mmCIF file of C-alpha atoms and ligand atoms in Angstrom:
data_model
loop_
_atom_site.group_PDB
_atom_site.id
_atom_site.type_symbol
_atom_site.label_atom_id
_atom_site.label_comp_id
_atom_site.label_asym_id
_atom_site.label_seq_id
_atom_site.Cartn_x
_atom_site.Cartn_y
_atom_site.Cartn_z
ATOM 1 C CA UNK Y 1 11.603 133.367 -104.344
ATOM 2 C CA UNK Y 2 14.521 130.954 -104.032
ATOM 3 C CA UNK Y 3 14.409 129.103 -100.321
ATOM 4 C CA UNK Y 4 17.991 128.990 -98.837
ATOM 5 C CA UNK Y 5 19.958 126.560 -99.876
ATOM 6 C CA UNK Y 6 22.268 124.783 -97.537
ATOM 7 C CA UNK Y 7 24.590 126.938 -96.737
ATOM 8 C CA UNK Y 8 25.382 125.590 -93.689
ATOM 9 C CA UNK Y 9 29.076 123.747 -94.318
ATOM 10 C CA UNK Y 10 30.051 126.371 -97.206
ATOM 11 C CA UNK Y 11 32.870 128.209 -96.057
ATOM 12 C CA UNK Y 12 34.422 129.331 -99.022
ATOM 13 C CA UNK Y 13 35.253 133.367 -99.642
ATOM 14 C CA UNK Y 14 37.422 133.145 -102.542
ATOM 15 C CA UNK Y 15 36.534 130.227 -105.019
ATOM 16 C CA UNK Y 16 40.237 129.404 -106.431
ATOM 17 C CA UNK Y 17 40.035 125.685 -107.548
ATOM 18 C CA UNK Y 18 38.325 122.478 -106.931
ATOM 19 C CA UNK Y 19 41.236 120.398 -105.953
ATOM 20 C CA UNK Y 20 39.491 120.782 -101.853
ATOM 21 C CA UNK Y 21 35.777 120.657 -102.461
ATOM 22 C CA UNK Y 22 33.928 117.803 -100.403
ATOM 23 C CA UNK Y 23 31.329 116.258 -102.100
ATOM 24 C CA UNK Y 24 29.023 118.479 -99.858
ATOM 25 C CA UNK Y 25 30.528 121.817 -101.718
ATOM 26 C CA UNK Y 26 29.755 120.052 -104.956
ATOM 27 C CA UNK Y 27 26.201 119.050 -104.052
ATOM 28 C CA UNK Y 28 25.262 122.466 -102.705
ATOM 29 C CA UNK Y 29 26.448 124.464 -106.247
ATOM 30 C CA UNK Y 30 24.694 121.555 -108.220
ATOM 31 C CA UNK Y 31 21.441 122.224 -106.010
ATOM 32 C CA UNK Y 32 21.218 125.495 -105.889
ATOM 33 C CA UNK Y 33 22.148 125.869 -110.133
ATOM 34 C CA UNK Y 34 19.011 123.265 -110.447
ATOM 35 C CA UNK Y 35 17.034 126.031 -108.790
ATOM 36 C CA UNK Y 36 18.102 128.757 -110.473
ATOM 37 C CA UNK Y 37 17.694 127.217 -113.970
ATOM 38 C CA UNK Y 38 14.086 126.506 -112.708
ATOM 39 C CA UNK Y 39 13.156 129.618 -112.138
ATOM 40 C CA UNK Y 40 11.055 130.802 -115.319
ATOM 41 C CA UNK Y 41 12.396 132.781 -118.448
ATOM 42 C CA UNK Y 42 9.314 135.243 -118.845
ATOM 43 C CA UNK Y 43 8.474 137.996 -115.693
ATOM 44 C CA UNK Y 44 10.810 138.897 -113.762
ATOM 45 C CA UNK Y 45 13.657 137.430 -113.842
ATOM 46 C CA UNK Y 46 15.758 139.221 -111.124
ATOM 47 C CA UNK Y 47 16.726 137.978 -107.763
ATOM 48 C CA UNK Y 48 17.002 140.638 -104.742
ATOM 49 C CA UNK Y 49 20.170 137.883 -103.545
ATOM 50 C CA UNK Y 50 22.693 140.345 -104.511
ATOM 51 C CA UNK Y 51 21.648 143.684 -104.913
ATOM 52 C CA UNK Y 52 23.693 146.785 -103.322
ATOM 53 C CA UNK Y 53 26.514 144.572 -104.554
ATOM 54 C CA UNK Y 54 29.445 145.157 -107.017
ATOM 55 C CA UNK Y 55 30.527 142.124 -109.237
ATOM 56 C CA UNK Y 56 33.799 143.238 -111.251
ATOM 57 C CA UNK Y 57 34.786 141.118 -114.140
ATOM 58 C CA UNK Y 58 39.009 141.737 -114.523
ATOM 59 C CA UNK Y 59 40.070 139.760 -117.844
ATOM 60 C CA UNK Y 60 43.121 139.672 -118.073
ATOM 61 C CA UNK Y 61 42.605 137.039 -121.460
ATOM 62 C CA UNK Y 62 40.103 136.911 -123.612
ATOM 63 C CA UNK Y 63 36.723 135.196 -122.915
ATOM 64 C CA UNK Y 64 33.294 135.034 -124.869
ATOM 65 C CA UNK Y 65 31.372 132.722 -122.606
ATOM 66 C CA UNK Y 66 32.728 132.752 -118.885
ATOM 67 C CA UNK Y 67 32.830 136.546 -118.889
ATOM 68 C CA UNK Y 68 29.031 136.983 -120.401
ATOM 69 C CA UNK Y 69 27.958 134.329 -118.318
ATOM 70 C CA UNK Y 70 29.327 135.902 -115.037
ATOM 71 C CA UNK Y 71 28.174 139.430 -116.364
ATOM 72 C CA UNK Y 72 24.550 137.844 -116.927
ATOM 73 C CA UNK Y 73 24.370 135.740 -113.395
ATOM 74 C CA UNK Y 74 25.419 138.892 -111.355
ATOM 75 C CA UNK Y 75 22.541 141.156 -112.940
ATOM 76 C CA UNK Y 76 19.978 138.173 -112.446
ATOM 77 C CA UNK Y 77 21.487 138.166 -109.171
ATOM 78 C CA UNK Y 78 20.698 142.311 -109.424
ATOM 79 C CA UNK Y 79 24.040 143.125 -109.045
ATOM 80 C CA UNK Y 80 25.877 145.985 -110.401
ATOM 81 C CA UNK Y 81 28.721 145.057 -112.692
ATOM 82 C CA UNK Y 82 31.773 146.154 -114.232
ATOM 83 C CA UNK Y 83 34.068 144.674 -116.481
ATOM 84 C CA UNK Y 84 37.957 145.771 -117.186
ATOM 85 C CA UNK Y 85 39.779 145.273 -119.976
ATOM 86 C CA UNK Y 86 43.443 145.508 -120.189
ATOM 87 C CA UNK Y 87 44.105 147.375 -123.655
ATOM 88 C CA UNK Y 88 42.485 150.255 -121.962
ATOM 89 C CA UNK Y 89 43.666 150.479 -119.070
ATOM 90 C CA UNK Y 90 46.408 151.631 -116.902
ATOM 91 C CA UNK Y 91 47.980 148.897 -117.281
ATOM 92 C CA UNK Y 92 49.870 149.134 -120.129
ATOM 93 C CA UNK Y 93 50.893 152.838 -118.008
ATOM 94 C CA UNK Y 94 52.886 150.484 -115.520
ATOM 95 C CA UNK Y 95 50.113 150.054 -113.108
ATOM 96 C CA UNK Y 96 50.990 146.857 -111.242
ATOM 97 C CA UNK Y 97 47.601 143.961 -111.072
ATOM 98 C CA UNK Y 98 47.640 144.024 -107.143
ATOM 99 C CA UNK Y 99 47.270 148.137 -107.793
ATOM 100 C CA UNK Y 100 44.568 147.625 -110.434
ATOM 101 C CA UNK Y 101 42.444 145.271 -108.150
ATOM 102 C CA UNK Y 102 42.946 147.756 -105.361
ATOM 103 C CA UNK Y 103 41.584 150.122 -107.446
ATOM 104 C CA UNK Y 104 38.135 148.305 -108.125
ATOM 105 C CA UNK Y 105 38.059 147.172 -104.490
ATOM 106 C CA UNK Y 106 38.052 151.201 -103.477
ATOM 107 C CA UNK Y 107 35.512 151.719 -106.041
ATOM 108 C CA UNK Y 108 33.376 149.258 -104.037
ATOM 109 C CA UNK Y 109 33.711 145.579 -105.518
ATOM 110 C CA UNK Y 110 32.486 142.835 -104.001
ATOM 111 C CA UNK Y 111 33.449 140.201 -105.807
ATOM 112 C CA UNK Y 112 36.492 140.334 -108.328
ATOM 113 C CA UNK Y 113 36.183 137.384 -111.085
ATOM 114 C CA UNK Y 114 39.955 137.341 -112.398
ATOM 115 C CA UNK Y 115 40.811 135.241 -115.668
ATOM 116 C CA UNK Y 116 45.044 135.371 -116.331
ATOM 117 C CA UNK Y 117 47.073 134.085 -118.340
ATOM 118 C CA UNK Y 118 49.539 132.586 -116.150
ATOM 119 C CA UNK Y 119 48.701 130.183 -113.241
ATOM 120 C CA UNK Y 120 48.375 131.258 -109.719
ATOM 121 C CA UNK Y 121 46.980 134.926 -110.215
ATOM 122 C CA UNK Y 122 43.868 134.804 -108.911
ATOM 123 C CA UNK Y 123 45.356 133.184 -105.507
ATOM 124 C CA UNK Y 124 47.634 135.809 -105.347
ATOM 125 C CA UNK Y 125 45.312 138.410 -105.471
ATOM 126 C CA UNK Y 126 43.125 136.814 -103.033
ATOM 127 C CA UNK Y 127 46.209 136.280 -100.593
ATOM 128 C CA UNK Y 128 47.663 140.072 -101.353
ATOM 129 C CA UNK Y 129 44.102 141.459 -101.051
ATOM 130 C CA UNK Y 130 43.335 139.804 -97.925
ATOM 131 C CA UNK Y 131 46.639 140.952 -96.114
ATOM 132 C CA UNK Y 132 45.555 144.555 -97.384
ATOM 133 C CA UNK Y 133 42.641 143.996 -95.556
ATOM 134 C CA UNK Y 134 40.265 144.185 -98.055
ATOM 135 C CA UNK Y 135 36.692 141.983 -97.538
ATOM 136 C CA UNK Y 136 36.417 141.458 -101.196
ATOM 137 C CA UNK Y 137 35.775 137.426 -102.732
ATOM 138 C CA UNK Y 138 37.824 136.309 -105.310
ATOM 139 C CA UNK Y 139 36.720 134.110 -108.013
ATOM 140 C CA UNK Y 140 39.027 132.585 -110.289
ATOM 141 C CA UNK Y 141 37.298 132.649 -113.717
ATOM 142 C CA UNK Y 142 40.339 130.406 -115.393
ATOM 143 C CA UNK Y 143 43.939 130.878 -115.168
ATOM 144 C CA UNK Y 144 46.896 129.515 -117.092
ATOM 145 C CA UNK Y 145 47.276 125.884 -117.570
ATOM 146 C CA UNK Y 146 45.950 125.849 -113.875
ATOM 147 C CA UNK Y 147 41.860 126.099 -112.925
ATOM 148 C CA UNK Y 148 38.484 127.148 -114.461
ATOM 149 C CA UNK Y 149 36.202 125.816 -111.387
ATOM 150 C CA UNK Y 150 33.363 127.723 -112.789
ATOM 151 C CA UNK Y 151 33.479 125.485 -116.209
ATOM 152 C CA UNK Y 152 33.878 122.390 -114.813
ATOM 153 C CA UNK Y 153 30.833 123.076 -112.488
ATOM 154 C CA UNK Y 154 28.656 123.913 -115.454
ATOM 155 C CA UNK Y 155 30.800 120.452 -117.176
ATOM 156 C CA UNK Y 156 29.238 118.666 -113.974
ATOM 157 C CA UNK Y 157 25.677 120.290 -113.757
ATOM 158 C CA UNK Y 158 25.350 119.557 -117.438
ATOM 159 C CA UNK Y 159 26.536 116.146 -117.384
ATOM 160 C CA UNK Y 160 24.213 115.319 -113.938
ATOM 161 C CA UNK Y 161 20.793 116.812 -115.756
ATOM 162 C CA UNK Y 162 21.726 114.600 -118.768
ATOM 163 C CA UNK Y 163 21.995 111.402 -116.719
ATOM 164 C CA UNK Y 164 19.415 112.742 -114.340
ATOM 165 C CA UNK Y 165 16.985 115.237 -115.296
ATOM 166 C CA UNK Y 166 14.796 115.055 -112.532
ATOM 167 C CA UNK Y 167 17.747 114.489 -109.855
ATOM 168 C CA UNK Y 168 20.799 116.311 -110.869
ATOM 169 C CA UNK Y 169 22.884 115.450 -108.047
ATOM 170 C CA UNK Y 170 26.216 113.910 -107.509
ATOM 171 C CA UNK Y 171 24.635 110.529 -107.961
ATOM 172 C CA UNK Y 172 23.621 111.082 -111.041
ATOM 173 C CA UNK Y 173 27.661 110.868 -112.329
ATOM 174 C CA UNK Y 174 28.201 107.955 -109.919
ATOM 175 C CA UNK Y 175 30.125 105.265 -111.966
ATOM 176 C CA UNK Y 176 29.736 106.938 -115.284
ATOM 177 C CA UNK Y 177 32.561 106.677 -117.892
ATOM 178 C CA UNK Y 178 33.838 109.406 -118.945
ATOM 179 C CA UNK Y 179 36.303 110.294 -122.109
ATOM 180 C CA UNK Y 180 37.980 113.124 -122.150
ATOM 181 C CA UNK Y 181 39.849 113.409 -125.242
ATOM 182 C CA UNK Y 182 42.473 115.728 -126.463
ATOM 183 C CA UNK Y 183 44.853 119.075 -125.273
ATOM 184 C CA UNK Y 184 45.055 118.100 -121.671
ATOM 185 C CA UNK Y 185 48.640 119.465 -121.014
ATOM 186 C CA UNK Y 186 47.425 123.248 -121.358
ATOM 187 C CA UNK Y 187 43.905 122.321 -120.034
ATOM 188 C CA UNK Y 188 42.953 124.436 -116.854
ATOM 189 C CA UNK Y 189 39.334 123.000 -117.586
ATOM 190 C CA UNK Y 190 40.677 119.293 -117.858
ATOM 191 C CA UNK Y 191 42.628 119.444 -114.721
ATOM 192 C CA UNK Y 192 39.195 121.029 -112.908
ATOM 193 C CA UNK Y 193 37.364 118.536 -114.316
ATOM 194 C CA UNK Y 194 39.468 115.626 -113.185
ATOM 195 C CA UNK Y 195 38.821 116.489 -109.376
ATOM 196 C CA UNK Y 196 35.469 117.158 -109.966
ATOM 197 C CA UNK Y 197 34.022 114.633 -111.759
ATOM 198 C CA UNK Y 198 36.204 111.957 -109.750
ATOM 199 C CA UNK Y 199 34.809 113.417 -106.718
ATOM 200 C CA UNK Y 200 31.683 112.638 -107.897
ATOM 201 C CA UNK Y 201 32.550 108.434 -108.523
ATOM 202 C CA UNK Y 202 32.673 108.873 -111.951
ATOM 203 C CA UNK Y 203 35.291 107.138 -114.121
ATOM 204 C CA UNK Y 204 37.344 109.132 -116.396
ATOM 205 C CA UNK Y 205 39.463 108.014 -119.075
ATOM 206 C CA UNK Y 206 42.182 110.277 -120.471
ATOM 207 C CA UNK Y 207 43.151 110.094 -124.423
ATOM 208 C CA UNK Y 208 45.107 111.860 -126.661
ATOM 209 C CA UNK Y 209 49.148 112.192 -127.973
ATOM 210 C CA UNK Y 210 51.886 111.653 -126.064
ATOM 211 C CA UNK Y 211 52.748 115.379 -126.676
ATOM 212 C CA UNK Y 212 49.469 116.848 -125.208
ATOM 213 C CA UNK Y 213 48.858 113.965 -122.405
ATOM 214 C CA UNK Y 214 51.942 113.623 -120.704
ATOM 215 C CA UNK Y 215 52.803 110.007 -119.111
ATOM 216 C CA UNK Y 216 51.765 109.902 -115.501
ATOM 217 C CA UNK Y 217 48.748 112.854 -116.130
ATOM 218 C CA UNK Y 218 46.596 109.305 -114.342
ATOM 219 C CA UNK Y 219 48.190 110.483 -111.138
ATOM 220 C CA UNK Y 220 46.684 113.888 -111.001
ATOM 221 C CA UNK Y 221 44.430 112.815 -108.704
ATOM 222 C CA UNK Y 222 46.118 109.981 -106.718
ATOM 223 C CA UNK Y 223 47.614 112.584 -103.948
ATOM 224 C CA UNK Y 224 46.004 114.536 -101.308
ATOM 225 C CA UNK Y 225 45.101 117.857 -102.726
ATOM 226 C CA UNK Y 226 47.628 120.486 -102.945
ATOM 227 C CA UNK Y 227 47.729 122.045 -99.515
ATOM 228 C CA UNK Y 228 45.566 119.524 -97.941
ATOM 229 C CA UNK Y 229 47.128 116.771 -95.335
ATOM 230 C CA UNK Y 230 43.923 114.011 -96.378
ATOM 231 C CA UNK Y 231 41.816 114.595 -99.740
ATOM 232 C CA UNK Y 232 38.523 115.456 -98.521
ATOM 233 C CA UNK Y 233 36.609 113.736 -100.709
ATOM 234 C CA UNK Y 234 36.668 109.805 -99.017
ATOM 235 C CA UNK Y 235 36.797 107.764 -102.364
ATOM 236 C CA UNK Y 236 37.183 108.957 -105.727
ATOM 237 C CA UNK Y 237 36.198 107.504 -109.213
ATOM 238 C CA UNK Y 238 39.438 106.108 -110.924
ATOM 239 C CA UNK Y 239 41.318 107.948 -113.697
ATOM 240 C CA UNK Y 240 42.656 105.511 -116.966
ATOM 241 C CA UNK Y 241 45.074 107.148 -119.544
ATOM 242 C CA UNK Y 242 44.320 105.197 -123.162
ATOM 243 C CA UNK Y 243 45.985 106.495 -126.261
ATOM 244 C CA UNK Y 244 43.699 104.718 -128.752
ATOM 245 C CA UNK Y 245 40.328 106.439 -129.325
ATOM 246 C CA UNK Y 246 38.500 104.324 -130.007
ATOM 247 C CA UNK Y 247 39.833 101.936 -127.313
ATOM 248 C CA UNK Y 248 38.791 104.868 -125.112
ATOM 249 C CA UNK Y 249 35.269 104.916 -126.263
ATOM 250 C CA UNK Y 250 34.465 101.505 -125.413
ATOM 251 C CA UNK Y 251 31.748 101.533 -122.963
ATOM 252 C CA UNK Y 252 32.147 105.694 -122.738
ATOM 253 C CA UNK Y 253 28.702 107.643 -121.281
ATOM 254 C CA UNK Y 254 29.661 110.892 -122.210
ATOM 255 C CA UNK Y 255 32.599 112.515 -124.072
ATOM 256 C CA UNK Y 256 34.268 115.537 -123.102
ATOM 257 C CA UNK Y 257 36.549 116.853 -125.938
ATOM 258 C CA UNK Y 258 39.187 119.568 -125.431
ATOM 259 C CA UNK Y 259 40.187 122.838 -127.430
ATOM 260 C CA UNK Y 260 43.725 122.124 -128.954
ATOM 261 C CA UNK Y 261 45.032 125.743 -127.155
ATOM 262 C CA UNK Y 262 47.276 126.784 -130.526
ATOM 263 C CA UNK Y 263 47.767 129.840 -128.670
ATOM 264 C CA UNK Y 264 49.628 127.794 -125.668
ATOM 265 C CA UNK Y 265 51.673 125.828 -127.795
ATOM 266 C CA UNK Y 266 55.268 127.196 -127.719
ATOM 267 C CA UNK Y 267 56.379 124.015 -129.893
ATOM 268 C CA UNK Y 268 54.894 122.293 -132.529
ATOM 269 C CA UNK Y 269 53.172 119.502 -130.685
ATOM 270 C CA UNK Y 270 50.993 117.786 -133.436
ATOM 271 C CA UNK Y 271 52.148 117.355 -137.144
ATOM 272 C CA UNK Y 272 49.243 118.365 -138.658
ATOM 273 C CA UNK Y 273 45.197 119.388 -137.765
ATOM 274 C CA UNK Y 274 44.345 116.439 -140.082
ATOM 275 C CA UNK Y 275 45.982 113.804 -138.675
ATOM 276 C CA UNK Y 276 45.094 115.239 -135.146
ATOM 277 C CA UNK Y 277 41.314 114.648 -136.469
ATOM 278 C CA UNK Y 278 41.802 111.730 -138.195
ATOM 279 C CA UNK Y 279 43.240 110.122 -134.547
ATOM 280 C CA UNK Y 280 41.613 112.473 -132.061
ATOM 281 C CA UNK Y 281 38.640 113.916 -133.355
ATOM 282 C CA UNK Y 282 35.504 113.170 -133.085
ATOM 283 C CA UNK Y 283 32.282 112.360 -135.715
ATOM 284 C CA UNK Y 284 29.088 110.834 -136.167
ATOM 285 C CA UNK Y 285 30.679 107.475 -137.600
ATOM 286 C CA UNK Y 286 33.640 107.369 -134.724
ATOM 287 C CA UNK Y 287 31.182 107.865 -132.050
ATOM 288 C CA UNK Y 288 29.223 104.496 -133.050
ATOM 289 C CA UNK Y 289 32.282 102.720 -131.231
ATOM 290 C CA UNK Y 290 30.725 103.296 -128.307
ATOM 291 C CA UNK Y 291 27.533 100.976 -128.777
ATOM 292 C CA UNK Y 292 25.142 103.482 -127.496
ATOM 293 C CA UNK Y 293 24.431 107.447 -128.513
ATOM 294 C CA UNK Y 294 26.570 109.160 -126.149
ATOM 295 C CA UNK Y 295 26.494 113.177 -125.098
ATOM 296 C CA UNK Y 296 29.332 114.739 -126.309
ATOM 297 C CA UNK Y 297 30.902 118.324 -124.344
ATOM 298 C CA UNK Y 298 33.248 120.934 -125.544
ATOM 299 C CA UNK Y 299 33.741 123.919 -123.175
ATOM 300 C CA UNK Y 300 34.389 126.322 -126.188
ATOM 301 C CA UNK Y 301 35.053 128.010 -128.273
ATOM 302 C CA UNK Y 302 35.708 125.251 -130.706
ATOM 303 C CA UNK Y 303 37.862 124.884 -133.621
ATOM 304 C CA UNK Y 304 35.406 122.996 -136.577
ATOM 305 C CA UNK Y 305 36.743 120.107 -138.113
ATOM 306 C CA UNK Y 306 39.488 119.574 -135.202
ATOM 307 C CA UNK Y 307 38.391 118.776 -131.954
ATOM 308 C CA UNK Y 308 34.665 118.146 -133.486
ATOM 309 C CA UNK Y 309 33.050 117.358 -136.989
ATOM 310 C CA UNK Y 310 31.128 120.415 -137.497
ATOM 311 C CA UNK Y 311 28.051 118.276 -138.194
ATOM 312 C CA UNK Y 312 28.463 116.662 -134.981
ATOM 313 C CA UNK Y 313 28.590 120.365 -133.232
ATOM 314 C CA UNK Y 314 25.514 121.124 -134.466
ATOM 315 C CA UNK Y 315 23.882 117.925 -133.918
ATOM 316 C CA UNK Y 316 21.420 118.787 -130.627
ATOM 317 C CA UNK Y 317 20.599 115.421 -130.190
ATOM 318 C CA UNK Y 318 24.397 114.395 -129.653
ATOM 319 C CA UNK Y 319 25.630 117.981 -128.543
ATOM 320 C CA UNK Y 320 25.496 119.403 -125.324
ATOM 321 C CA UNK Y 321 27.974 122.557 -126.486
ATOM 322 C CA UNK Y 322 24.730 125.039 -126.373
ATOM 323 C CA UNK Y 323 23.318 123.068 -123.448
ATOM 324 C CA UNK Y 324 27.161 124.445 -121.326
ATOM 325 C CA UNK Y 325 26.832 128.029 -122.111
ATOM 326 C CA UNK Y 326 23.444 127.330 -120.985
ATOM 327 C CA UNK Y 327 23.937 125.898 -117.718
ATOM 328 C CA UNK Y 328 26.640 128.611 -117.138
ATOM 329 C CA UNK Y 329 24.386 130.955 -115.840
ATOM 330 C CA UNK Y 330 22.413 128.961 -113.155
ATOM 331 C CA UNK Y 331 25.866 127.708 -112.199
ATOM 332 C CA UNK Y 332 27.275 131.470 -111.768
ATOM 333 C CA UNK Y 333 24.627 132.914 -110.460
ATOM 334 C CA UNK Y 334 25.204 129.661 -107.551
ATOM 335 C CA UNK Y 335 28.512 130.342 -107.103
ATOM 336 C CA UNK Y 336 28.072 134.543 -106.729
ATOM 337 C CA UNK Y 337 24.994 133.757 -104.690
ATOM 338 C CA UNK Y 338 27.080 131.615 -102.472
ATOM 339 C CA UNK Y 339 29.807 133.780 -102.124
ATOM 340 C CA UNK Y 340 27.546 136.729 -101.074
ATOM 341 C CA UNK Y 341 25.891 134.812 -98.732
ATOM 342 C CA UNK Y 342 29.328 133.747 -96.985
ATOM 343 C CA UNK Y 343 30.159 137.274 -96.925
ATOM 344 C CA UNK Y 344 26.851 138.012 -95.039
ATOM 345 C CA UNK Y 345 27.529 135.432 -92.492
HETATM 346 C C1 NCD K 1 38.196 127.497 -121.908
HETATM 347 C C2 NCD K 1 39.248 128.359 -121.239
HETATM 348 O O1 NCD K 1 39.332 129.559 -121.478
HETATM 349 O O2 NCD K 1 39.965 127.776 -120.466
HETATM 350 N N1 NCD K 1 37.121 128.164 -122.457
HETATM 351 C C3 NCD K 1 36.119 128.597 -121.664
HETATM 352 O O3 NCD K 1 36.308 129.214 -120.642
HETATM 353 N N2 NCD K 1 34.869 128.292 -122.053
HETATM 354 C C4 NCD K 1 38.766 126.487 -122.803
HETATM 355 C C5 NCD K 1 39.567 126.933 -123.981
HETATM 356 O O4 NCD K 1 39.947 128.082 -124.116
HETATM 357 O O5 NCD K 1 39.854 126.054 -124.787
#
């Protein structure tokens, strides 16, 4: 039986983006994912939390972890689920999004977990569905260049239990340096990452090509969130843009390397996936720059021999990649469990 968590300052319905979680929000998801990923793998593993309750997954792109992962956390959560997909469905007859998530709210949803292609859908659903008077929670499960909250909290719980096993809280990242290296311009997991991990006091340093890290991206974070008047997090940990690599990895704890998003790349922004390794990639022998063995990320799925050596993928004592997906689920099943709860209240 899980105890309840603090739920007392989480306010949240729809989980959107990161850019206006307090410290508090983060502590509370990384607390409550500790105790879920606690609870054992054998017996039972369902939790009563969310049954009677409908979890639709609507994909709009496609997904092999965040989508399994969500599936998975709702039924540990013993929720129903549902998942659309677009080839199939009325869609392509016309049917307008707003109609299509009206249509899974009447059948009873819950909670909607909406991945698109272009930035901003999820919010708009959320603000349409609302004014339609419908009590469902969205939850943006990544969209466009602009948020994947749910991968940078399972970027942040995995980081914290590296640093911290025993304690994987916010202090755990305090003051850590972290790299993250490559794509950032079509990133929506960089740009959650950025407010989350500085709103945890760690250090980030950005690297990559002037094409794919944009002079300036160092600002992201230097304004008040959008929307807010005052960023609600008091201090943040600073954010350093360093084209050299290796430069970058100077006193690194952890890297976090980035899918180049082909896919996303209207132009040709890199001359060639060999020199992109040779400067941006990471191995074995590049990592030794950073004086220490260092955990290195990749949110998936990842392209062998780019972003990664694929010795150093497979390398478990360097390589949290399995150790993400992992944390996924206890970090879903916190954020549906939270969400329900809100709902309740
Ligand atoms: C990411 C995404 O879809 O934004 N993947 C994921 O959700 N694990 C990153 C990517 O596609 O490169």
């Amino acid at each position: 039986m899980i105890a309840r968590p603090p739920l007392s300052r989480w306010s949240y319905r729809h989980v959107l983006d990161l850019a206006a979680f307090s410290q508090e929000d983060y502590a509370t998801v990384l607390e409550l994912a500790n105790r879920f990923r606690a609870l054992p793998m054998s017996g039972p593993r369902r939790l009563p939390a969310l049954q009677g309750r409908l979890v639709t997954t609507l994909f709009f792109e496609p997904s092999t972890r965040t989508r399994s992962s969500f599936e998975l956390a709702a039924r540990r959560l013993s929720a129903d689920v549902q998942s659309f997909s677009p080839a199939s469905s009325a869609l392509a007859k016309g049917e307008s999004l707003l109609d299509t998530a009206r249509t899974y709210v009447a059948m009873g949803s819950d909670v909607l977990v909406v991945r698109h292609g272009c930035s901003g859908v999820p919010a708009l659903l959320a603000r349409d569905l609302e004014r339609a008077g419908c009590k469902v929670a969205v939850l943006n499960g990544g969209d466009g260049l602009h948020s994947h909250p749910s991968q940078a909290l399972l970027d942040l719980f995995t980081l914290a239990r590296h640093f911290n096993p025993d304690a994987p809280g916010l202090e755990a990242l305090q003051r850590r340096r972290i790299v993250i290296v490559g794509d950032l311009l079509h990133s929506r997991v960089a740009r959650s990452n950025l407010w989350a991990l500085t709103a945890c006091g760690a250090d980030v340093v950005l690297c990559g090509p002037e094409s794919l890290l944009p002079q300036g991206f160092e600002q992201f974070v230097s304004a008040p969130p959008p929307g807010q008047q005052l960023d609600p997090v008091p201090q943040r940990g600073s954010l350093r843009l360093e084209r050299d690599l290796d430069r970058a990895l100077e006193g690194a704890d952890a890297v976090m390397t980035l899918r180049l998003q082909k896919e996303r790349m209207r132009h040709h922004l890199i001359t060639s996936l060999d020199a992109y390794h040779r400067r941006y990639g990471l191995n074995h022998e590049r990592l030794q720059v950073c004086g220490k063995t260092v955990p290195v990320l990749h949110p998936g799925p990842v392209n062998r021999g780019v972003e990664l050596s694929g010795d150093l993928l497979d390398d478990a004592s360097v390589s949290l990649v399995e150790e993400q997906v992992r944390n996924g689920i206890p970090v879903r099943m916190a954020l549906l469990y939270l969400m329900a709860a809100t709902e309740d209240g």
